[in-house]
Coordinates of C-alpha atoms in Angstrom, one line a residue:
M1471 CA 123.5 114.2 26.6
T1472 CA 120.8 114.1 24.1
V1473 CA 118.6 111.2 23.0
L1474 CA 119.1 110.9 19.3
E1475 CA 117.3 108.0 17.5
I1476 CA 115.7 106.2 20.5
P1477 CA 112.2 107.7 21.1
S1478 CA 110.4 107.5 24.4
T1479 CA 107.7 104.8 24.4
E1480 CA 105.2 103.4 26.9
G1481 CA 106.6 103.8 30.3
T1482 CA 107.3 101.4 33.2
A1483 CA 105.1 101.3 36.3
R1484 CA 104.9 104.7 38.0
R1485 CA 104.0 105.4 41.6
A1486 CA 104.7 109.1 41.6
P1487 CA 102.1 110.6 39.4
G1488 CA 103.4 112.1 36.2
R1489 CA 107.0 111.1 37.0
P1490 CA 108.8 108.9 34.5
D1491 CA 112.0 107.1 35.5
A1492 CA 115.2 107.2 33.4
W1493 CA 114.2 103.9 31.6
T1494 CA 111.1 105.6 30.3
I1495 CA 112.8 108.9 29.2
L1496 CA 115.7 107.2 27.3
G1497 CA 114.5 103.7 26.4
T1498 CA 112.6 101.8 23.8
D1499 CA 110.4 99.1 25.3
V1500 CA 111.8 95.7 24.1
S1501 CA 109.9 93.5 26.5
A1502 CA 108.4 91.6 23.7
A1503 CA 111.8 90.4 22.4
D1504 CA 112.7 86.8 22.9
T1505 CA 116.3 87.2 21.9
A1506 CA 118.9 89.9 22.0
R1507 CA 118.9 90.1 18.3
E1508 CA 115.2 90.9 18.3
A1509 CA 115.7 93.5 21.0
L1510 CA 118.5 95.3 19.1
D1511 CA 116.5 95.2 15.9
M1512 CA 113.6 96.9 17.7
G1513 CA 115.8 99.7 18.9
H1514 CA 117.7 100.0 15.5
M1515 CA 121.0 99.2 17.3
R1516 CA 122.4 96.5 15.0
N1517 CA 124.7 96.8 11.9
W1518 CA 126.3 100.1 13.0
N1519 CA 129.6 98.9 11.7
V1520 CA 131.5 100.8 14.3
R1521 CA 135.1 101.3 12.9
L1522 CA 138.1 103.5 13.4
W1523 CA 139.4 106.0 10.9
T1524 CA 143.1 106.9 11.0
D1525 CA 144.9 109.9 9.7
T1526 CA 143.0 112.2 12.1
R1527 CA 144.1 115.8 11.9
A1528 CA 143.7 118.9 13.9
R1529 CA 142.9 122.1 12.1
H1530 CA 143.5 125.7 13.3
A1531 CA 142.2 128.8 11.4
D1532 CA 143.4 132.3 11.9
E1533 CA 144.0 135.4 9.9
S1534 CA 147.0 133.8 8.2
G1535 CA 145.1 130.8 7.0
V1536 CA 144.3 127.2 8.0
T1537 CA 147.0 125.0 9.5
E1538 CA 146.6 121.2 9.8
L1539 CA 148.6 118.9 12.0
A1540 CA 148.6 115.1 11.9
M1541 CA 147.5 113.3 15.2
P1542 CA 149.2 110.0 14.9
D1543 CA 148.1 108.8 18.4
T1544 CA 144.4 109.5 17.8
R1545 CA 141.7 107.8 15.7
A1546 CA 138.1 108.6 15.1
A1547 CA 135.2 106.2 16.0
I1548 CA 132.7 106.2 13.2
R1549 CA 129.4 104.4 12.8
T1550 CA 126.9 103.9 10.0
N1551 CA 123.6 105.7 10.8
P1552 CA 120.9 102.9 11.0
S1553 CA 118.3 105.3 9.4
T1554 CA 120.3 107.2 6.7
G1555 CA 123.3 105.0 6.0
D1556 CA 125.6 108.0 6.5
A1557 CA 128.9 107.7 8.3
E1558 CA 128.8 109.6 11.5
Y1559 CA 131.6 110.7 14.0
M1560 CA 131.1 109.5 17.6
G1561 CA 134.3 110.3 19.4
R1562 CA 138.1 110.5 19.4
V1563 CA 140.0 107.4 20.8
G1564 CA 143.5 106.3 21.3
N1565 CA 145.7 103.8 19.6
Q1566 CA 144.9 100.9 22.1
Y1567 CA 141.2 101.3 21.5
T1568 CA 139.4 98.3 19.8
A1569 CA 135.9 98.8 18.4
V1570 CA 133.3 96.4 19.9
Q1571 CA 130.0 96.1 18.2
V1572 CA 126.8 96.3 20.1
E1573 CA 125.8 92.9 18.6
D1574 CA 128.9 91.2 20.0
H1575 CA 127.1 91.1 23.3
E1576 CA 124.1 89.2 21.9
E1577 CA 125.3 85.8 23.1
I1578 CA 125.9 87.0 26.7
L1579 CA 122.5 88.7 26.9
D1580 CA 120.8 85.6 25.6
M1581 CA 122.7 83.4 28.2
V1582 CA 121.6 85.7 30.9
R1583 CA 118.0 85.3 29.8
R1584 CA 118.2 81.5 29.6
E1585 CA 120.0 81.0 33.0
S1586 CA 118.4 83.6 35.2
G1587 CA 114.9 83.9 33.8
A1588 CA 115.4 87.6 33.0
T1589 CA 113.4 89.4 30.4
F1590 CA 114.4 92.2 28.0
H1591 CA 113.3 95.6 29.3
K1592 CA 114.6 98.8 27.7
L1593 CA 117.4 99.8 25.5
G1594 CA 118.6 103.2 24.1
A1595 CA 121.4 105.1 22.5
Y1596 CA 122.3 108.6 23.6
G1597 CA 125.3 111.0 23.5
R1598 CA 126.8 112.2 20.1
N1599 CA 125.4 110.0 17.3
G1600 CA 124.7 107.2 19.7
S1601 CA 128.1 107.2 21.2
R1602 CA 126.7 105.7 24.5
Y1603 CA 124.1 103.1 24.9
F1604 CA 122.4 100.8 27.4
I1605 CA 120.5 97.5 27.2
S1606 CA 118.5 96.5 30.3
M1607 CA 117.1 93.3 31.4
T1608 CA 114.6 92.8 34.2
L1609 CA 115.6 90.0 36.7
P1610 CA 112.8 87.9 38.2
R1611 CA 113.6 88.7 41.7
V1612 CA 111.5 91.5 43.4
V1613 CA 113.0 93.0 46.5
R1614 CA 110.6 94.5 49.1
I1615 CA 112.5 96.3 51.9
G1616 CA 110.6 96.0 55.1
G1617 CA 108.1 93.9 53.2
I1618 CA 106.5 96.9 51.6
D1619 CA 109.1 99.1 49.7
E1620 CA 109.2 97.4 46.3
H1621 CA 112.2 97.3 44.0
R1622 CA 112.7 95.7 40.6
M1623 CA 116.1 94.4 39.9
H1624 CA 117.9 95.0 36.5
L1625 CA 121.0 93.7 34.8
T1626 CA 122.2 96.4 32.4
L1627 CA 124.9 96.5 29.7
F1628 CA 126.3 100.0 29.6
G1629 CA 128.5 100.7 26.5
S1630 CA 130.2 103.5 24.7
H1631 CA 131.9 103.9 21.4
N1632 CA 133.8 107.2 22.2
G1633 CA 136.4 106.0 24.7
S1634 CA 134.6 107.5 27.6
S1635 CA 134.2 104.1 29.4
S1636 CA 134.6 100.4 29.2
N1637 CA 131.5 98.4 28.4
S1638 CA 130.1 96.9 31.6
L1639 CA 127.4 94.7 32.9
H1640 CA 125.9 96.4 36.0
I1641 CA 123.3 95.2 38.5
G1642 CA 121.0 97.7 40.2
S1643 CA 117.4 98.3 41.0
T1644 CA 114.6 100.8 40.5
R1645 CA 112.4 101.8 43.4
L1646 CA 108.8 101.8 42.2
D1647 CA 107.4 104.4 44.7
C1648 CA 109.5 107.2 43.2
G1649 CA 111.2 106.0 40.0
N1650 CA 114.6 106.3 41.6
M1651 CA 117.5 104.6 40.1
Q1652 CA 119.1 102.8 43.0
R1653 CA 122.8 103.1 42.4
L1654 CA 124.3 101.7 45.6
I1655 CA 128.0 100.7 45.6
I1656 CA 128.4 98.2 48.5
S1657 CA 131.8 97.3 50.0
G1658 CA 132.4 93.5 49.3
A1659 CA 129.5 93.2 46.8
K1660 CA 130.5 93.2 43.2
H1661 CA 128.1 95.3 41.2
K1662 CA 129.6 95.3 37.7
Y1663 CA 131.9 93.4 35.2
S1664 CA 133.8 95.5 32.8
I1665 CA 134.9 94.8 29.3
P1666 CA 137.6 97.1 28.1
H1667 CA 137.9 98.4 24.5
T1668 CA 141.3 96.6 24.0
A1669 CA 142.4 93.6 22.2
S1670 CA 141.4 91.5 25.3
A1671 CA 137.8 92.3 24.9
P1672 CA 136.9 89.0 23.1
V1673 CA 138.5 87.0 26.0
K1674 CA 136.6 89.1 28.7
L1675 CA 133.4 88.5 26.8
L1676 CA 134.0 84.7 27.0
K1677 CA 134.7 84.9 30.8
V1678 CA 131.6 87.0 31.7
Q1679 CA 129.6 83.9 32.6
Q1680 CA 131.9 83.1 35.4
S1681 CA 131.1 86.5 37.0
L1682 CA 127.3 86.4 36.7
A1683 CA 126.8 84.5 39.9
T1684 CA 128.9 87.1 41.8
L1685 CA 126.8 89.9 40.3
F1686 CA 123.6 88.3 41.3
E1687 CA 124.8 88.1 44.9
W1688 CA 124.6 91.9 45.0
Q1689 CA 120.8 91.5 45.3
D1690 CA 121.3 90.0 48.8
A1691 CA 123.7 92.7 49.8
F1692 CA 121.4 95.4 48.6
E1693 CA 118.4 94.0 50.6
R1694 CA 120.5 93.7 53.6
E1695 CA 122.0 97.2 53.5
A1696 CA 118.6 98.8 52.7
Q1697 CA 116.9 97.0 55.6
R1698 CA 119.7 98.2 57.9
L1699 CA 119.0 101.8 56.8
L1700 CA 115.3 101.2 57.3
D1701 CA 115.9 100.0 60.8
T1702 CA 117.9 103.2 61.6
P1703 CA 116.0 106.3 62.9
L1704 CA 117.1 109.6 61.3
T1705 CA 116.2 113.1 62.5
L1706 CA 115.9 116.1 60.3
G1707 CA 119.0 117.6 61.9
Q1708 CA 121.0 114.4 61.1
F1709 CA 119.7 114.4 57.5
E1710 CA 120.7 118.0 56.9
K1711 CA 124.2 117.4 58.1
V1712 CA 124.5 114.5 55.6
V1713 CA 123.1 116.7 52.9
T1714 CA 125.8 119.4 53.5
R1715 CA 128.6 116.8 53.2
V1716 CA 127.1 115.0 50.2
F1717 CA 126.9 118.2 48.2
D1718 CA 130.2 119.5 49.6
D1719 CA 128.8 123.0 50.5
P1720 CA 131.4 125.7 50.8
A1721 CA 132.1 127.1 54.3
L1722 CA 131.6 130.7 53.0
P1723 CA 129.2 130.6 50.1
S1724 CA 128.6 133.5 47.8
K1725 CA 125.2 135.2 47.6
T1726 CA 124.3 133.1 44.6
Q1727 CA 125.6 129.9 46.2
H1728 CA 123.7 130.7 49.4
K1729 CA 120.5 131.1 47.4
N1730 CA 121.0 127.9 45.5
I1731 CA 121.8 126.0 48.6
A1732 CA 118.6 127.3 50.4
V1733 CA 116.4 126.3 47.4
R1734 CA 118.1 122.8 47.3
N1735 CA 117.7 122.3 51.0
N1736 CA 114.1 123.4 51.0
A1737 CA 113.4 120.8 48.4
L1738 CA 115.3 118.1 50.2
R1739 CA 113.6 118.9 53.5
G1740 CA 110.2 118.6 51.9
L1741 CA 111.1 115.2 50.4
F1742 CA 112.4 113.9 53.7
E1743 CA 109.5 115.2 55.9
D1744 CA 106.4 115.4 53.7
A1745 CA 106.8 113.6 50.3
A1746 CA 104.2 110.8 49.8
T1747 CA 107.1 108.8 48.2
Q1748 CA 108.7 108.5 51.6
Q1749 CA 105.4 107.9 53.6
T1750 CA 106.0 104.2 54.4
I1751 CA 109.7 104.7 55.4
R1752 CA 109.6 108.2 56.9
G1753 CA 111.9 109.1 59.8
T1754 CA 114.6 106.5 58.8
A1755 CA 118.0 106.6 57.2
W1756 CA 116.5 104.7 54.3
A1757 CA 114.1 107.7 53.8
G1758 CA 117.0 110.0 54.0
W1759 CA 118.9 108.1 51.2
N1760 CA 115.9 107.9 49.0
A1761 CA 115.1 111.6 49.5
I1762 CA 118.6 112.5 48.2
G1763 CA 118.2 110.1 45.4
E1764 CA 114.8 111.5 44.5
Y1765 CA 116.2 115.0 44.5
L1766 CA 119.2 114.0 42.3
D1767 CA 117.0 112.0 39.8
H1768 CA 114.0 114.2 39.5
I1769 CA 114.5 117.7 40.9
A1770 CA 118.1 118.8 40.7
P1771 CA 118.7 121.3 37.8
A1772 CA 119.5 119.8 34.4
K1773 CA 119.8 121.0 30.8
S1774 CA 117.0 118.8 29.6
G1775 CA 114.8 115.8 30.7
S1776 CA 117.0 113.5 28.7
S1777 CA 120.2 114.7 30.2
R1778 CA 118.7 114.3 33.7
A1779 CA 117.6 110.8 32.8
A1780 CA 121.0 109.8 31.4
R1781 CA 123.0 111.0 34.4
S1782 CA 120.6 109.1 36.7
L1783 CA 120.8 105.9 34.6
A1784 CA 124.5 105.9 34.3
D1785 CA 126.7 103.6 36.3
S1786 CA 129.2 106.4 37.1
G1787 CA 129.4 110.2 37.5
A1788 CA 128.3 112.8 40.0
V1789 CA 124.8 111.4 40.6
T1790 CA 126.1 107.9 41.4
D1791 CA 129.0 109.4 43.4
R1792 CA 126.6 111.4 45.6
K1793 CA 124.2 108.5 46.2
T1794 CA 127.2 106.4 47.3
E1795 CA 128.5 109.1 49.6
A1796 CA 125.1 109.5 51.1
Y1797 CA 125.0 105.7 51.7
K1798 CA 128.4 105.8 53.4
L1799 CA 127.5 108.6 55.7
L1800 CA 124.1 107.3 56.6
T1801 CA 125.5 103.8 57.5
L1802 CA 127.6 105.5 60.2
A1803 CA 124.4 106.1 62.0
A1804 CA 123.3 102.6 61.6

């Protein structure tokens, strides 16, 4: 994923020197905005006029010439570039796909601000021609695990225009000591509300207010589960067994795999045993979970800084799956 028209601006609070979190890398600061409309204007995310083009065709060229075939079950999602005014391709979608404009969510975001006291935080567009985007709001509650490990809570709208996912409101947190994106899927605690790109989208948008209270309850579940992990001792040996399972290491790795695993494990061991970001929680299952999260968010190989940030910020994908698996395994020791 590549950041396209959303530049990096002044960062959020950083405890780990020189380490920006995913919000800083991908986002435009919109904390001065009083309304969703103002926030979207700041990030040039209004008036994209996302629409669908039909008569999509596949082309094949070889020595005999060019062959075109109609693709009747496929349409192209197109937007108007906010800077140039040009039509741009964002992705291929099916016949059931309904285009939902970013500004269709303005009323919901303004309602969240009014009813919860949230403030606008960051927003950004990434992927091919802005095919994916996020709009983040900071909730007023600050969670301090063990009274010292501070987390800021966010309600984030994740969206796409390329058929890769539904739009969804997602609640989560950022750990200030290391800039980790705390993606923690907890059984029995609803963490997102999805709005599919179908004809039912307007109805789902109207019903989102009914689900907000349930989403906010995730904050209590997060604090409870994090405290449980903080109260659970974890040895280095136990931590390394969790790492092996989280990363699904092969039983008989090749030479290259063995080398890569050793490099990764050395980094994770250092984070768990020595990193300043774990100083106040060292020797606990909570430190183990954060060491894995810190590795995934800031150290694991990535094509670019923006692609690393995008995968850490996303509400789904390999990084979130591994964080969730680590949480499940570590709770077994609790």
